mmCIF file of C-alpha atoms and ligand atoms in Angstrom:
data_model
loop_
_atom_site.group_PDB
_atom_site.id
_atom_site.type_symbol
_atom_site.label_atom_id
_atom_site.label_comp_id
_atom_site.label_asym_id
_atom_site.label_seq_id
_atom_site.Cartn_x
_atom_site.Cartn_y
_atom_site.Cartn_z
ATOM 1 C CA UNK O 1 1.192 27.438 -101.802
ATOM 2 C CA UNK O 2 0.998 26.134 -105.733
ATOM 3 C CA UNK O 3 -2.934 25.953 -105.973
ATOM 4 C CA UNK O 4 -3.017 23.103 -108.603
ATOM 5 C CA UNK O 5 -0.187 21.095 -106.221
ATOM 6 C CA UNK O 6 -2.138 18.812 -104.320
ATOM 7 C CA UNK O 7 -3.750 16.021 -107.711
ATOM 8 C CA UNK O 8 -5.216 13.537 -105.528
ATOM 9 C CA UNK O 9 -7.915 13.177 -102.804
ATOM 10 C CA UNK O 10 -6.737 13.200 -98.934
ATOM 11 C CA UNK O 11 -8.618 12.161 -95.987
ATOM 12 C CA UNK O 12 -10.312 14.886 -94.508
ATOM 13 C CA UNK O 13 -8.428 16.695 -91.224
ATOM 14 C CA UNK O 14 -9.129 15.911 -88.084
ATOM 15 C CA UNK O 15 -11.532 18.248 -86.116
ATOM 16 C CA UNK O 16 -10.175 20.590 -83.681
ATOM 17 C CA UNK O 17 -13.415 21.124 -81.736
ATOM 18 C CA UNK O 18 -13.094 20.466 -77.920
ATOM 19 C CA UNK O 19 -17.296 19.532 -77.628
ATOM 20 C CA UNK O 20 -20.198 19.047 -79.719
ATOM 21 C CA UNK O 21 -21.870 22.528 -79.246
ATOM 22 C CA UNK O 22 -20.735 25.501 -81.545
ATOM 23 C CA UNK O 23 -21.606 29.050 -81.606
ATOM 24 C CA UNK O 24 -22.821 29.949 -84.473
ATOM 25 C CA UNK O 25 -21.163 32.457 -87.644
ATOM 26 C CA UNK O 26 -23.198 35.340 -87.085
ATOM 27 C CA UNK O 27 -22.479 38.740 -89.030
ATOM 28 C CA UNK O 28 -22.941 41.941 -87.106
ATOM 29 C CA UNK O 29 -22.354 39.921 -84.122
ATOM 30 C CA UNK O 30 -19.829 37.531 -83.788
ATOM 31 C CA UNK O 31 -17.000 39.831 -83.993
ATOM 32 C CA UNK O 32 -14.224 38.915 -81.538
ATOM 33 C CA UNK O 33 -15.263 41.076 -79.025
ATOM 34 C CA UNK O 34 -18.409 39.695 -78.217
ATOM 35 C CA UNK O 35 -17.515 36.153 -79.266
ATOM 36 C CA UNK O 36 -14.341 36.182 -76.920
ATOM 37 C CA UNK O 37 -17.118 36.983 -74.058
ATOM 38 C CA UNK O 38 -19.040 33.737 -74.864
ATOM 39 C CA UNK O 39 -15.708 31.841 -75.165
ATOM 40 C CA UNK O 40 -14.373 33.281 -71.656
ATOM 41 C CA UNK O 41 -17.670 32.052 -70.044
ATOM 42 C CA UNK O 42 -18.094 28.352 -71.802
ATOM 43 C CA UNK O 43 -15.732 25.749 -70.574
ATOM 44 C CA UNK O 44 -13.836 24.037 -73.492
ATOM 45 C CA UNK O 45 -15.818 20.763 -72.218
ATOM 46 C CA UNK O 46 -19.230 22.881 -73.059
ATOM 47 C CA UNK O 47 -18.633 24.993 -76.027
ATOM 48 C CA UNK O 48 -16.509 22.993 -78.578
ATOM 49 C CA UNK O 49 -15.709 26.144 -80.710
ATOM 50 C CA UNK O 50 -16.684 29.314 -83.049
ATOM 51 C CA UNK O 51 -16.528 30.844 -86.213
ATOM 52 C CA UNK O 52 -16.082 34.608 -87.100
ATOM 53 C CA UNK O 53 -18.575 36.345 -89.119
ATOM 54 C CA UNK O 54 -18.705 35.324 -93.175
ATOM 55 C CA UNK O 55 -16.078 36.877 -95.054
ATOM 56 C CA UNK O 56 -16.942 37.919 -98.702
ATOM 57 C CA UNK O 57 -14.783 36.821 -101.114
ATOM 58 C CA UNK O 58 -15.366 38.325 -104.538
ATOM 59 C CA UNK O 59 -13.700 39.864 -106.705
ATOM 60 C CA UNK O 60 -10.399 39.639 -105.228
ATOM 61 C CA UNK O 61 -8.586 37.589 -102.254
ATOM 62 C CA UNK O 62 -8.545 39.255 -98.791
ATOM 63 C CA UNK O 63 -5.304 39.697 -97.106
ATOM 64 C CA UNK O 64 -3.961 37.459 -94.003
ATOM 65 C CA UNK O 65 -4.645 41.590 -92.047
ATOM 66 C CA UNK O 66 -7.999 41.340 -92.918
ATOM 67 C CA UNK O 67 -8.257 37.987 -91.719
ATOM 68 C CA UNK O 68 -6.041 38.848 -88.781
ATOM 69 C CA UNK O 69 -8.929 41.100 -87.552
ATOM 70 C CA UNK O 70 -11.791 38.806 -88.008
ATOM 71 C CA UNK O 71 -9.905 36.754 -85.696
ATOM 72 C CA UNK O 72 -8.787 39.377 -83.089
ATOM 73 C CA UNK O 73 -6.494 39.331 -80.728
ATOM 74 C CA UNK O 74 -7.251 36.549 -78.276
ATOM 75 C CA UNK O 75 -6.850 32.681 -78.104
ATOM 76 C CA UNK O 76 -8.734 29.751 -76.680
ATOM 77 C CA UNK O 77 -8.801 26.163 -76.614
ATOM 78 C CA UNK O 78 -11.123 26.418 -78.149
ATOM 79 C CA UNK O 79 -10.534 26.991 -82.309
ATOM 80 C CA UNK O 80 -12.491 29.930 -84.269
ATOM 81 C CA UNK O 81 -12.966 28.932 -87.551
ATOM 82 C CA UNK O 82 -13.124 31.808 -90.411
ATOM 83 C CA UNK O 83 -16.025 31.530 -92.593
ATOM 84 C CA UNK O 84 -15.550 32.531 -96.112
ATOM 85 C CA UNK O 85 -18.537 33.217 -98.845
ATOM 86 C CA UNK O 86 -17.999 33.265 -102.409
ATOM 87 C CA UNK O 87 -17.747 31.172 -105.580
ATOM 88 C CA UNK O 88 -14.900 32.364 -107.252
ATOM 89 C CA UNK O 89 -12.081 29.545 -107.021
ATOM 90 C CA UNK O 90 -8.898 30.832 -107.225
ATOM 91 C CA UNK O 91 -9.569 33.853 -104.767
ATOM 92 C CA UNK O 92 -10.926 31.558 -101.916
ATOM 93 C CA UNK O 93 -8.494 29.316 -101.930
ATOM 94 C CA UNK O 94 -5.997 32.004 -101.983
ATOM 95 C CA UNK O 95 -8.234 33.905 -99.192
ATOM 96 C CA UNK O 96 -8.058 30.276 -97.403
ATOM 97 C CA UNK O 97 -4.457 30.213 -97.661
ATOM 98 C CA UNK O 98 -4.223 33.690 -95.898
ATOM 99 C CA UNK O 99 -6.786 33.049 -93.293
ATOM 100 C CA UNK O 100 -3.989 29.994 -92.050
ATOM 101 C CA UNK O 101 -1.059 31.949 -92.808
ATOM 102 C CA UNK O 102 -3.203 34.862 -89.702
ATOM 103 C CA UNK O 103 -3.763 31.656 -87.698
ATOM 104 C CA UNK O 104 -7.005 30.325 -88.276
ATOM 105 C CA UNK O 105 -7.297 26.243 -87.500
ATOM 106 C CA UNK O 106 -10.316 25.693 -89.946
ATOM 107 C CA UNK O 107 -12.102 27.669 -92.890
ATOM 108 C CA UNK O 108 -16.031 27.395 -93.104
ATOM 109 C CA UNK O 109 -17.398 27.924 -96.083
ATOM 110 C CA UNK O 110 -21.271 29.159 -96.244
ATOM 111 C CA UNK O 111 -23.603 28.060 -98.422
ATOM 112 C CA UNK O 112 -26.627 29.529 -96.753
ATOM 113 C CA UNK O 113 -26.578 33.573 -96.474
ATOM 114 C CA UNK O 114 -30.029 34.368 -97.934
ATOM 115 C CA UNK O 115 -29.045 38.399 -98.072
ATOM 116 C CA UNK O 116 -29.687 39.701 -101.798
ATOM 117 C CA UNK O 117 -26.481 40.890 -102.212
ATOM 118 C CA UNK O 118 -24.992 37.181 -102.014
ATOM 119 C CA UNK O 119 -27.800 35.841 -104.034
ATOM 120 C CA UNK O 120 -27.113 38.645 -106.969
ATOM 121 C CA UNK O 121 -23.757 37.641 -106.691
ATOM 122 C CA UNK O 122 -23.988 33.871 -106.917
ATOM 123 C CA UNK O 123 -22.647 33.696 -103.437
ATOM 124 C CA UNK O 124 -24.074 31.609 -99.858
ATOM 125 C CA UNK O 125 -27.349 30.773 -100.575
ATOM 126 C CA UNK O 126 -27.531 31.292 -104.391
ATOM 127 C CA UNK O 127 -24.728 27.898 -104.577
ATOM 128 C CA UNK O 128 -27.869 25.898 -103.325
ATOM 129 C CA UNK O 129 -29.512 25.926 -106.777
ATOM 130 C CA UNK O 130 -26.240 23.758 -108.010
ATOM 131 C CA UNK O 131 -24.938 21.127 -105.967
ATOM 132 C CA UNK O 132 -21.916 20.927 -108.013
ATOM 133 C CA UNK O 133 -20.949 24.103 -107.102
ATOM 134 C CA UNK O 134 -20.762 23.826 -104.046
ATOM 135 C CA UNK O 135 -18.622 20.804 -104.590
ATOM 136 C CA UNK O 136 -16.418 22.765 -106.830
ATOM 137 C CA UNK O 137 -16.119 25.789 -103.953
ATOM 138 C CA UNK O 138 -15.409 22.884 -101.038
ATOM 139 C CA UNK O 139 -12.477 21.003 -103.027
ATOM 140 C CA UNK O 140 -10.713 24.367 -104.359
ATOM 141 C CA UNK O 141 -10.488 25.272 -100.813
ATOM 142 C CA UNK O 142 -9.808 21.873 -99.309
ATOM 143 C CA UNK O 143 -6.975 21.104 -101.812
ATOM 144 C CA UNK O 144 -5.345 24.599 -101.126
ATOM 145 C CA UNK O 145 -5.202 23.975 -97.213
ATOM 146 C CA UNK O 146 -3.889 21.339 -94.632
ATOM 147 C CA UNK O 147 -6.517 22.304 -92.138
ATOM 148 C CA UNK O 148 -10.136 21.370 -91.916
ATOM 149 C CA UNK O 149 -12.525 22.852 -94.234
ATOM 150 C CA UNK O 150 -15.744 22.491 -93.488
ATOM 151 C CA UNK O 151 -19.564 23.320 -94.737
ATOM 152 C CA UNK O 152 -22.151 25.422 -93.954
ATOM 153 C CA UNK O 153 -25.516 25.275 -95.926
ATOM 154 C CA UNK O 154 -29.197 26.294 -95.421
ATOM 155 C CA UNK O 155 -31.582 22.538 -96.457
ATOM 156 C CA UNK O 156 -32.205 23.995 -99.608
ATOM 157 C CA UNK O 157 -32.788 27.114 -102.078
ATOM 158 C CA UNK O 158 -36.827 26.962 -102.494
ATOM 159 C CA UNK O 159 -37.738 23.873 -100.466
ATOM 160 C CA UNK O 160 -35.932 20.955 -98.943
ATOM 161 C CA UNK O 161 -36.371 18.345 -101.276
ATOM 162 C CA UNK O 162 -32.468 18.308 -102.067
ATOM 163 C CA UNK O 163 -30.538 18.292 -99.282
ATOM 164 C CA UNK O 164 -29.609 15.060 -99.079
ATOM 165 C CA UNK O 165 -27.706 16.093 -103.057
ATOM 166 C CA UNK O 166 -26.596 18.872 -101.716
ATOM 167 C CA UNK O 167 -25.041 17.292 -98.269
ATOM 168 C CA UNK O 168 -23.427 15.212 -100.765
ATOM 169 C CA UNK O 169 -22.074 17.507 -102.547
ATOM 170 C CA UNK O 170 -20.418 18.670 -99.506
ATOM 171 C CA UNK O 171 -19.067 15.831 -98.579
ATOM 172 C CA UNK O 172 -17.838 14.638 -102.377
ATOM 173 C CA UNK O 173 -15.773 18.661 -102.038
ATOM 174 C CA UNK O 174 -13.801 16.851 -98.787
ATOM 175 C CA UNK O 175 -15.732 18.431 -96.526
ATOM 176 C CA UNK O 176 -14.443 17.468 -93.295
ATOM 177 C CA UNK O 177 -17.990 18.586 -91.405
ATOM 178 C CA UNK O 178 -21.043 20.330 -93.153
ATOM 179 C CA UNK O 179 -23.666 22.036 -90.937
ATOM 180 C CA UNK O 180 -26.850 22.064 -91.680
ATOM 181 C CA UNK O 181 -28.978 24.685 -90.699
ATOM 182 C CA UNK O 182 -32.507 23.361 -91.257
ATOM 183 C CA UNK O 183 -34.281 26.232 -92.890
ATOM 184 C CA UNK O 184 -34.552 26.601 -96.668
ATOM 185 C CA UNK O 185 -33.181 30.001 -97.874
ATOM 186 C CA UNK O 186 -37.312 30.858 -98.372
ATOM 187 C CA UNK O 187 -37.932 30.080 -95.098
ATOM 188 C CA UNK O 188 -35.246 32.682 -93.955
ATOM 189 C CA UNK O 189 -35.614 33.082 -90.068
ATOM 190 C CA UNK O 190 -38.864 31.749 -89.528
ATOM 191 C CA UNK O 191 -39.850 30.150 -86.187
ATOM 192 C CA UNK O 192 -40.604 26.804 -86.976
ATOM 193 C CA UNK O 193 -38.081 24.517 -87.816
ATOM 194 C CA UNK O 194 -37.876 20.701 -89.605
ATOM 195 C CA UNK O 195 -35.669 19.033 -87.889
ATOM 196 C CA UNK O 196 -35.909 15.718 -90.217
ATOM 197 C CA UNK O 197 -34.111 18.217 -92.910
ATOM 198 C CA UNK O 198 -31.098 17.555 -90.412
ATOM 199 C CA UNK O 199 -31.420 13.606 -89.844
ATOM 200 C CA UNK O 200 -32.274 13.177 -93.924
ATOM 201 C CA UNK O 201 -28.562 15.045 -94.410
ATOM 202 C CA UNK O 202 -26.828 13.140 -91.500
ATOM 203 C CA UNK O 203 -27.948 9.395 -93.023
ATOM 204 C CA UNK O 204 -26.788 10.720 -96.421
ATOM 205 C CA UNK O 205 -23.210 10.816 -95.639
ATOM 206 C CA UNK O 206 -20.766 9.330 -93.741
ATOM 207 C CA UNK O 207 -18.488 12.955 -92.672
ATOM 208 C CA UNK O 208 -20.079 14.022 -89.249
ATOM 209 C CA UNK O 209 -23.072 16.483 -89.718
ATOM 210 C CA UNK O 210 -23.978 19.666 -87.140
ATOM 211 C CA UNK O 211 -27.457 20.484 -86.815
ATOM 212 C CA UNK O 212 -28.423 23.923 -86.522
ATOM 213 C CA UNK O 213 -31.913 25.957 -86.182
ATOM 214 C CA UNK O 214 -34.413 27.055 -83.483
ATOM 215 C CA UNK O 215 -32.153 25.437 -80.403
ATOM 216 C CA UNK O 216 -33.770 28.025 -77.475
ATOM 217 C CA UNK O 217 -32.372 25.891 -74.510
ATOM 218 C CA UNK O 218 -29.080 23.712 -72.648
ATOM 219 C CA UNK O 219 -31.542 20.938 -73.190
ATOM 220 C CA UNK O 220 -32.004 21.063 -76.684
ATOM 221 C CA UNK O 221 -28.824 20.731 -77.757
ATOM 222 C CA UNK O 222 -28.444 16.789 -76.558
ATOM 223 C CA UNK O 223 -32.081 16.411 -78.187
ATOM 224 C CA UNK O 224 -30.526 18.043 -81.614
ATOM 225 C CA UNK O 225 -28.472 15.223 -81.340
ATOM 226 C CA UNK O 226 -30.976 12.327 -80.533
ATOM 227 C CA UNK O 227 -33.604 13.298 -82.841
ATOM 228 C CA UNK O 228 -31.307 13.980 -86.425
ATOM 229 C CA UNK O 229 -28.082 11.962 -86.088
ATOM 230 C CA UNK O 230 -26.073 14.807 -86.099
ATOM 231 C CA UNK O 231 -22.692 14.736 -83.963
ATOM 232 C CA UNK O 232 -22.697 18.167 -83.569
ATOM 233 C CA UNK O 233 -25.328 21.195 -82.634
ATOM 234 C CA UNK O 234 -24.883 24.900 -83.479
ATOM 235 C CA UNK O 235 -26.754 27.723 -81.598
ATOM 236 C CA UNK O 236 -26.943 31.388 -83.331
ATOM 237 C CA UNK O 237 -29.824 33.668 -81.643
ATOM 238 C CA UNK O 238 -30.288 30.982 -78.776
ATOM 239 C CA UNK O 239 -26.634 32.164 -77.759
ATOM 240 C CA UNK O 240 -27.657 35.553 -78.185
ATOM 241 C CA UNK O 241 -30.488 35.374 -75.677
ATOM 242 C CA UNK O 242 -28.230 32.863 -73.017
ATOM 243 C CA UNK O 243 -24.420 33.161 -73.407
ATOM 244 C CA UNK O 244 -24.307 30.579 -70.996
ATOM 245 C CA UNK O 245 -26.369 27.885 -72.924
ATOM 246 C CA UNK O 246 -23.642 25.862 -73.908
ATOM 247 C CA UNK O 247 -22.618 25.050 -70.306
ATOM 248 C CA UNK O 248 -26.470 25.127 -68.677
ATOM 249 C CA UNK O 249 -25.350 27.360 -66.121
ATOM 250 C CA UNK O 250 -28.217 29.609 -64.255
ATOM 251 C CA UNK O 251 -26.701 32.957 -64.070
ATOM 252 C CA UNK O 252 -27.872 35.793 -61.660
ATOM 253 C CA UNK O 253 -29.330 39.029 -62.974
ATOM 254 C CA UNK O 254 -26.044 40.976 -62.306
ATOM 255 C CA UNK O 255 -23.796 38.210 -63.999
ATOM 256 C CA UNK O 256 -26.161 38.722 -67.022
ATOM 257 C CA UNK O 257 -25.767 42.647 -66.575
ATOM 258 C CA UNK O 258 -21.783 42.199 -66.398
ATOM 259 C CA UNK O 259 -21.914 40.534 -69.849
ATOM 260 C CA UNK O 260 -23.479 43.876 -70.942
ATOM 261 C CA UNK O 261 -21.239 45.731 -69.896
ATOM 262 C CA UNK O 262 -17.815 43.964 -70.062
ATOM 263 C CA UNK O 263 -19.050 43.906 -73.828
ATOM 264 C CA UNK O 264 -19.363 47.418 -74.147
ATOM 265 C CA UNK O 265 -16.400 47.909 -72.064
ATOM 266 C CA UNK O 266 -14.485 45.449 -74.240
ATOM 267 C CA UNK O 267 -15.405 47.557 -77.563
ATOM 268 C CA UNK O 268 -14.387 51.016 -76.601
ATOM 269 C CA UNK O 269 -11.134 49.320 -75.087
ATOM 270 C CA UNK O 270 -10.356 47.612 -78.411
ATOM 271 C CA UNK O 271 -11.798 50.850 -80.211
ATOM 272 C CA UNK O 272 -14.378 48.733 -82.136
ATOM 273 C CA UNK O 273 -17.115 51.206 -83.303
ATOM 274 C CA UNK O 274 -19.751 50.064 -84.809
ATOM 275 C CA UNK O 275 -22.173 50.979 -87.106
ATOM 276 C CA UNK O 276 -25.044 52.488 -85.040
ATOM 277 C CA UNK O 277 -22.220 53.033 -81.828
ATOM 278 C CA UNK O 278 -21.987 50.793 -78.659
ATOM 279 C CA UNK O 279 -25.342 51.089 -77.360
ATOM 280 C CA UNK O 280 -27.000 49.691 -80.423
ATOM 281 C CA UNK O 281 -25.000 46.430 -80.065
ATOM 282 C CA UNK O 282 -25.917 46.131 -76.710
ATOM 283 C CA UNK O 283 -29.689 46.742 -77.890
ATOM 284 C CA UNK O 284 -28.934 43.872 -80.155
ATOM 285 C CA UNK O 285 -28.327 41.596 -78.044
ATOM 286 C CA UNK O 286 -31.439 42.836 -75.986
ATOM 287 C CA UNK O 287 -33.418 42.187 -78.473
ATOM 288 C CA UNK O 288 -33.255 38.281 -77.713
ATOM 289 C CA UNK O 289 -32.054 38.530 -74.278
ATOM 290 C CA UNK O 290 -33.274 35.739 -71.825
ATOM 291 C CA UNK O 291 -30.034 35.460 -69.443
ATOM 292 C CA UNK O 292 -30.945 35.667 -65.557
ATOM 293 C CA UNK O 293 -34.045 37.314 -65.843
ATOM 294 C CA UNK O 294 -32.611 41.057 -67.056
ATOM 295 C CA UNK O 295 -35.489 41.330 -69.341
ATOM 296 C CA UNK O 296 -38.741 39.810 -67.483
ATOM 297 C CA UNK O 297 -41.059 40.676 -69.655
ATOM 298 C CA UNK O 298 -42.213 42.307 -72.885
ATOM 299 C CA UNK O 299 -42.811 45.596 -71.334
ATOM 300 C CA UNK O 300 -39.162 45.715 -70.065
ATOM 301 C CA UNK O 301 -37.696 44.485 -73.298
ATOM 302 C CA UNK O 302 -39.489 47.339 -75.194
ATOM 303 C CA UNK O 303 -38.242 49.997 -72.062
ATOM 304 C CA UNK O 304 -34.728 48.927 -73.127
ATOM 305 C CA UNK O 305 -34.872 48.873 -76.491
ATOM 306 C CA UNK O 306 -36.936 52.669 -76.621
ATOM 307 C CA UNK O 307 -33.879 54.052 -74.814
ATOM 308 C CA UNK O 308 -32.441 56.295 -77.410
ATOM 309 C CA UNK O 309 -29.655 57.395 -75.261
ATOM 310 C CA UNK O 310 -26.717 55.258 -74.900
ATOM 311 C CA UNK O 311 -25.109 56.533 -71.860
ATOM 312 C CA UNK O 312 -28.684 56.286 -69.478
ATOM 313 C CA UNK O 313 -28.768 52.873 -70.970
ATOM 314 C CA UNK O 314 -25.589 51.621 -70.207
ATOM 315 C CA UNK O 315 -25.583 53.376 -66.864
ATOM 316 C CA UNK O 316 -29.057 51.478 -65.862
ATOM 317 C CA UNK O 317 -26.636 48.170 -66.746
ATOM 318 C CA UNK O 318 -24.067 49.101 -64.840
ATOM 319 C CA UNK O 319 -26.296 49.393 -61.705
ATOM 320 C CA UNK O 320 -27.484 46.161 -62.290
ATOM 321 C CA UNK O 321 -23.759 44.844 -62.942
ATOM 322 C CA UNK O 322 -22.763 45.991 -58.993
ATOM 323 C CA UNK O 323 -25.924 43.726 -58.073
ATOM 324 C CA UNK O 324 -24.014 40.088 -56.951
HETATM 325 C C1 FMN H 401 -27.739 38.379 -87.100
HETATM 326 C C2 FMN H 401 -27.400 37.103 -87.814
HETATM 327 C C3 FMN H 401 -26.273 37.055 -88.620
HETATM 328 C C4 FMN H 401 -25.929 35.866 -89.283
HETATM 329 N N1 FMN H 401 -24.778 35.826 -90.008
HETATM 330 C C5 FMN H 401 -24.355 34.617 -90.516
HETATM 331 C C6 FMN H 401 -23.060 34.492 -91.107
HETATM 332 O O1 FMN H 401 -22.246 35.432 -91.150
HETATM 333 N N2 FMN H 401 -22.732 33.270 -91.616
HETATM 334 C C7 FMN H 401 -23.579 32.187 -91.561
HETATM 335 O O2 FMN H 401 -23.241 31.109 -92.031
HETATM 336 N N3 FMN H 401 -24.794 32.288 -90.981
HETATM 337 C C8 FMN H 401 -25.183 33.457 -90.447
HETATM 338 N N4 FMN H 401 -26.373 33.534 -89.789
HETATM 339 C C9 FMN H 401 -27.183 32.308 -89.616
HETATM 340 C C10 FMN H 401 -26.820 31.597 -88.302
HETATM 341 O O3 FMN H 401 -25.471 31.156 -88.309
HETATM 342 C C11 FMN H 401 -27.742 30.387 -88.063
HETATM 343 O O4 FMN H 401 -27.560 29.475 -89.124
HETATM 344 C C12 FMN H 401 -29.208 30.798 -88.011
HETATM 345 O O5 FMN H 401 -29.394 31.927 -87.190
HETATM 346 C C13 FMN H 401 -30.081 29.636 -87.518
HETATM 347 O O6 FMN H 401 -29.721 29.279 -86.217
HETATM 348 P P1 FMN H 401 -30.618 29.742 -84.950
HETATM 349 O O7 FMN H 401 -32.041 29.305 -85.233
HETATM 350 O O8 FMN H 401 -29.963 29.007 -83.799
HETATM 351 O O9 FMN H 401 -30.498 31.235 -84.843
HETATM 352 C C14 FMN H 401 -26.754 34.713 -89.150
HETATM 353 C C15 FMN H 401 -27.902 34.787 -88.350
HETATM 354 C C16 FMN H 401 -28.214 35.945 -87.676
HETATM 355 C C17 FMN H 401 -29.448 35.963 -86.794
#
């Protein structure tokens, strides 16, 4: 597509989410294997869709096969947007362009990765210090693609007192959604979480916000929603310690166990190996773990996670798994 073909501002496209709950972009994690796990076991009424892990886009485009892989091989009603991070232009709109040619129904774009590496490079996080940036990055990509693109951003750089200039922003780019994940990029992962940050960006603008940060529970999503404005809720380690919170279900603690190991199963059948092998993904996952009562208490979370070998502690799962 000619880049500099489209002169004059569209409406923005219409969401292809199926309900108001999203997993979360989560590098190191949401790789398709595991993310087609939480898609398999979410109704499309429950979880309204996902988004691979960021993509960094620097110093050149990435190719549709690159793309291809972030969005593996499987399909649901679901859509999985691809998350880009970057600031150059021309190479993520061209990147953008690729990612639809390999399928992908929307492009994310994150403004919120508080890693040094993106910061050095003026990428995620770093594009909070200038608003118009981030307007800049959100209207190359939406003028260089017919599908949604939409936001991601952390409330601010150092503190919060921007967001509602920086959810702007977003929206003046043709943002079609932003997400707003309450934390400032100081803040990183810290446990408590301003929720106002969320309703502050939502009244700003008039595109439909998601609010993301420190959901633990089914029951939190529909308060996200109450208590900020937002039409949509995101869940990142929450969905690591309950696959199933998007749908409320109660699992049993060999359902939980089968998630294990269909996961592990599912990476040496697709011959993903990841840094670390198998077993540390699993331990990953472990690490929040909540799901039917696998990990009871402290004591057993730190038994699983001391494991060094692989094999005893995928075998232990696998007994579990045979339990109904
Ligand atoms: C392991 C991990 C990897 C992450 N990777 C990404 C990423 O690739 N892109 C992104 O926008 N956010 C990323 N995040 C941030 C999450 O998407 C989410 O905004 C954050 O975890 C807050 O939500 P939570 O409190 O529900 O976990 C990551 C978070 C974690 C814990």
């Amino acid at each position: 597509m000619d880049l500099a073909s489209r002169s004059s501002p569209r409406a923005p496209a219409r969401l292809p989410f199926t309900a108001p709950w999203l997993l979360a972009p989560m590098e190191g994690v949401t790789e398709p294997c595991y993310r087609d796990l939480v898609l398999r076991r979410n109704p499309a009424d429950a979880l309204g869709g996902a988004f691979t892990e960021f993509v960094r886009v620097s110093v050149a485009s990435i190719p549709r096969a690159v793309i291809s892989r972030h969005l593996g091989p499987s399909r649901f009603a679901q859509p999985v947007g691809v998350q880009l991070m970057g600031n150059d232009l021309e190479h993520l709109a061209r990147t953008a362009c690729n990612a639809v040619a390999a399928g992908a129904p929307l492009i994310d774009l994150n403004f919120g990765c508080p890693a040094k590496g993106a910061i050095a490079g003026c990428a995620g996080s770093a594009l909070l210090r200038d608003p118009r940036a981030i307007e800049r990055v959100v209207r190359s990509v939406a003028d260089a693609v017919e599908v949604p693109v939409t936001a991601k951003m952390r409330a601010g750089f150092d503190d919060a007192s921007r967001v509602e200039e920086l959810a702007r922003a977003a929206e003046q780019g043709g943002a079609a959604l932003l997400t707003v994940h309450c934390r400032t990029r100081a803040e990183a992962y810290c446990e408590s979480v301003e929720w106002s940050r969320i309703a502050r960006a939502a009244a700003a603008v008039s595109i439909p916000v998601c609010g993301n940060g420190g959901i633990a529970t089914h029951a939190d999503l529909e308060r996200m929603r109450s208590e900020t404005g937002a039409r949509f809720a995101m869940v990142g380690r929450g969905a690591l310690a309950d696959p199933w919170i998007f749908s409320g279900c109660t699992v049993s603690r060999g359902t939980a166990a089968r998630f294990l190991v269909e996961y592990a199963e599912t990476m040496r059948a697709r011959h993903q190996w990841p840094a670390g092998g198998i077993a540390a993904r699993i331990k990953q996952l472990l690490r929040y773990w909540t799901a039917g009562g696998l990990v009871p208490d402290a004591a057993t979370r730190t038994a699983w996670l001391r494991e060094r070998d692989g094999a005893v502690l995928l075998g232990r799962l696998e007994v579990i798994a045979r339990e109904p």
